[in-house]
Structure formats: structure tokens, C-alpha cells
PDB file of C-alpha atoms in Angstrom:
ATOM      1  CA  MET A   1     116.039 110.773  36.279  1.00  0.00           C
ATOM      2  CA  TYR A   2     113.817 108.143  34.677  1.00  0.00           C
ATOM      3  CA  GLU A   3     115.356 104.978  33.387  1.00  0.00           C
ATOM      4  CA  SER A   4     112.846 104.346  30.757  1.00  0.00           C
ATOM      5  CA  GLY A   5     110.915 107.480  30.679  1.00  0.00           C
ATOM      6  CA  TYR A   6     107.664 105.801  31.931  1.00  0.00           C
ATOM      7  CA  TYR A   7     108.486 104.810  35.624  1.00  0.00           C
ATOM      8  CA  PRO A   8     110.142 106.475  38.609  1.00  0.00           C
ATOM      9  CA  ALA A   9     113.724 105.736  39.018  1.00  0.00           C
ATOM     10  CA  GLY A  10     114.370 102.149  40.251  1.00  0.00           C
ATOM     11  CA  ALA A  11     110.673 101.160  40.010  1.00  0.00           C
ATOM     12  CA  GLU A  12     110.539  99.727  36.599  1.00  0.00           C
ATOM     13  CA  PHE A  13     110.798  96.245  37.764  1.00  0.00           C
ATOM     14  CA  ASP A  14     109.481  96.597  41.300  1.00  0.00           C
ATOM     15  CA  PRO A  15     107.201  93.576  41.853  1.00  0.00           C
ATOM     16  CA  ARG A  16     105.171  95.451  44.378  1.00  0.00           C
ATOM     17  CA  ALA A  17     104.390  98.436  41.876  1.00  0.00           C
ATOM     18  CA  PRO A  18     100.667  98.439  40.717  1.00  0.00           C
ATOM     19  CA  TRP A  19     101.902  98.684  36.936  1.00  0.00           C
ATOM     20  CA  ASN A  20     103.928  95.540  36.831  1.00  0.00           C
ATOM     21  CA  GLU A  21     102.070  92.414  35.957  1.00  0.00           C
ATOM     22  CA  ARG A  22     101.983  89.908  38.893  1.00  0.00           C
ATOM     23  CA  GLU A  23     100.288  86.527  39.327  1.00  0.00           C
ATOM     24  CA  PRO A  24      96.788  87.217  41.005  1.00  0.00           C
ATOM     25  CA  THR A  25      96.436  86.409  44.528  1.00  0.00           C
ATOM     26  CA  MET A  26      93.783  83.667  44.923  1.00  0.00           C
ATOM     27  CA  VAL A  27      91.606  83.171  47.839  1.00  0.00           C
ATOM     28  CA  GLU A  28      88.965  80.642  48.816  1.00  0.00           C
ATOM     29  CA  CYS A  29      85.489  81.451  47.445  1.00  0.00           C
ATOM     30  CA  ALA A  30      83.274  82.681  50.234  1.00  0.00           C
ATOM     31  CA  ALA A  31      80.061  81.605  48.405  1.00  0.00           C
ATOM     32  CA  CYS A  32      80.827  77.819  48.137  1.00  0.00           C
ATOM     33  CA  GLY A  33      83.485  77.438  50.896  1.00  0.00           C
ATOM     34  CA  GLY A  34      86.160  76.528  48.472  1.00  0.00           C
ATOM     35  CA  LYS A  35      84.283  73.553  47.016  1.00  0.00           C
ATOM     36  CA  GLY A  36      83.201  74.890  43.684  1.00  0.00           C
ATOM     37  CA  TYR A  37      79.562  73.552  43.922  1.00  0.00           C
ATOM     38  CA  HIS A  38      76.366  74.020  45.911  1.00  0.00           C
ATOM     39  CA  TRP A  39      74.338  70.872  46.837  1.00  0.00           C
ATOM     40  CA  TYR A  40      70.645  70.809  47.538  1.00  0.00           C
ATOM     41  CA  ALA A  41      68.367  68.378  49.290  1.00  0.00           C
ATOM     42  CA  TYR A  42      64.971  68.086  48.037  1.00  0.00           C
ATOM     43  CA  ASP A  43      62.095  67.497  50.403  1.00  0.00           C
ATOM     44  CA  PHE A  44      59.497  65.776  48.332  1.00  0.00           C
ATOM     45  CA  GLU A  45      56.793  65.922  50.973  1.00  0.00           C
ATOM     46  CA  ALA A  46      56.849  69.753  51.351  1.00  0.00           C
ATOM     47  CA  ASP A  47      58.131  70.335  47.788  1.00  0.00           C
ATOM     48  CA  TYR A  48      61.158  72.499  48.375  1.00  0.00           C
ATOM     49  CA  GLU A  49      64.908  72.470  48.123  1.00  0.00           C
ATOM     50  CA  THR A  50      67.382  73.637  50.796  1.00  0.00           C
ATOM     51  CA  GLU A  51      71.170  73.876  50.419  1.00  0.00           C
ATOM     52  CA  CYS A  52      73.224  71.211  52.230  1.00  0.00           C
ATOM     53  CA  SER A  53      76.897  70.100  52.690  1.00  0.00           C
ATOM     54  CA  GLU A  54      78.394  67.711  50.339  1.00  0.00           C
ATOM     55  CA  GLU A  55      78.685  65.038  52.861  1.00  0.00           C
ATOM     56  CA  THR A  56      74.930  65.262  53.646  1.00  0.00           C
ATOM     57  CA  TRP A  57      74.075  65.316  50.027  1.00  0.00           C
ATOM     58  CA  ASN A  58      76.228  62.090  49.479  1.00  0.00           C
ATOM     59  CA  MET A  59      74.160  60.320  52.092  1.00  0.00           C
ATOM     60  CA  LEU A  60      70.785  61.084  50.742  1.00  0.00           C
ATOM     61  CA  PRO A  61      68.975  58.479  48.679  1.00  0.00           C
ATOM     62  CA  GLU A  62      68.547  59.056  45.023  1.00  0.00           C
ATOM     63  CA  THR A  63      64.745  58.278  44.716  1.00  0.00           C
ATOM     64  CA  GLU A  64      61.568  58.952  46.604  1.00  0.00           C
ATOM     65  CA  GLU A  65      60.993  55.138  46.994  1.00  0.00           C
ATOM     66  CA  GLU A  66      64.546  54.695  48.572  1.00  0.00           C
ATOM     67  CA  ALA A  67      63.667  57.555  50.873  1.00  0.00           C
ATOM     68  CA  ILE A  68      60.214  56.329  51.947  1.00  0.00           C
ATOM     69  CA  ALA A  69      61.813  52.818  52.628  1.00  0.00           C
ATOM     70  CA  LYS A  70      64.233  54.675  54.983  1.00  0.00           C
ATOM     71  CA  ARG A  71      61.573  56.712  56.471  1.00  0.00           C
ATOM     72  CA  MET A  72      63.145  60.011  55.138  1.00  0.00           C
ATOM     73  CA  HIS A  73      61.524  62.746  53.297  1.00  0.00           C
ATOM     74  CA  PHE A  74      64.796  64.237  51.559  1.00  0.00           C
ATOM     75  CA  ILE A  75      66.301  62.955  48.514  1.00  0.00           C
ATOM     76  CA  LYS A  76      69.302  64.253  46.496  1.00  0.00           C
ATOM     77  CA  GLY A  77      68.530  67.480  44.739  1.00  0.00           C
ATOM     78  CA  GLU A  78      70.537  69.464  42.366  1.00  0.00           C
ATOM     79  CA  LYS A  79      74.253  69.834  42.278  1.00  0.00           C
ATOM     80  CA  GLU A  80      74.953  73.360  40.905  1.00  0.00           C
ATOM     81  CA  THR A  81      78.349  74.944  39.804  1.00  0.00           C
ATOM     82  CA  CYS A  82      79.202  78.011  41.959  1.00  0.00           C
ATOM     83  CA  GLU A  83      78.511  81.088  39.814  1.00  0.00           C
ATOM     84  CA  VAL A  84      80.952  83.196  41.927  1.00  0.00           C
ATOM     85  CA  CYS A  85      84.042  81.079  41.243  1.00  0.00           C
ATOM     86  CA  ASP A  86      82.785  79.102  38.337  1.00  0.00           C
ATOM     87  CA  GLY A  87      83.428  75.694  39.924  1.00  0.00           C
ATOM     88  CA  GLU A  88      87.161  76.585  40.661  1.00  0.00           C
ATOM     89  CA  GLY A  89      86.710  76.966  44.541  1.00  0.00           C
ATOM     90  CA  GLU A  90      88.975  80.160  44.351  1.00  0.00           C
ATOM     91  CA  VAL A  91      88.573  83.684  43.425  1.00  0.00           C
ATOM     92  CA  GLU A  92      90.957  86.549  42.797  1.00  0.00           C
ATOM     93  CA  TYR A  93      91.551  88.774  45.642  1.00  0.00           C
ATOM     94  CA  GLU A  94      90.480  92.247  45.135  1.00  0.00           C
ATOM     95  CA  PRO A  95      91.423  94.751  47.877  1.00  0.00           C
ATOM     96  CA  ASP A  96      88.410  96.606  49.295  1.00  0.00           C
ATOM     97  CA  TYR A  97      89.381 100.242  48.963  1.00  0.00           C
ATOM     98  CA  ASP A  98      86.220 101.304  50.693  1.00  0.00           C
ATOM     99  CA  ASP A  99      87.740 100.352  54.020  1.00  0.00           C
ATOM    100  CA  TYR A 100      90.247 103.218  53.802  1.00  0.00           C
ATOM    101  CA  ASP A 101      89.639 106.608  55.292  1.00  0.00           C
ATOM    102  CA  GLU A 102      89.660 109.593  53.131  1.00  0.00           C
ATOM    103  CA  ASP A 103      91.240 112.512  54.770  1.00  0.00           C
TER     104      ASP A 103
END
């Protein structure tokens, strides 16, 4: 018999049941590696940007004059917020149901 009329017996408060509210499972964002940002180095001689790590970006000079003095051709480019995780570094885990075989 149903306890509340809507759920199977004993399942109304089952935390594993899909109809019960749970805290979302958060996982590291694969797009930004959990950092929340994407950093770009700008090559002012070739006029293009390339993505780099935060550590590399922090070591780059701010201006072209500083880079020329250090005999470099890269300067700090843009620091963009990750669009996938919106700068949080984590995204909600969503199971991929396409991996299951249909019999």
C-alpha cells in the first residue's frame, strides 16, 4: 500500500530516489581544469593569442616594451571567465545515459 499515495511503500523519503531533492553532485570543470578562468598569451609579432596556464600568464610581461627588453615576443593577453562553469571551477554532474545499452 502507498504511504502518501504518490510513492512506492517505503520510498517516500529514500535519498537515492530520483523524485527526492538532493544536493547536486559537483565535479571539476573539464573545460578550465577547475580554475574558473582561461588565460591567453598574446604574440605581438605574429598577432595571435594562444591559451596558456595561469602560472605562465603570471610570468609574462605586461607591455610590448617590457617584452622586447627581455627578448620575448609574448605578453599577457586576456583573462576570460570560463563559460562552462561561469567562473566557479565546478559543474553539476549529470550522468550520461547514452552509455547504457538498450536491450
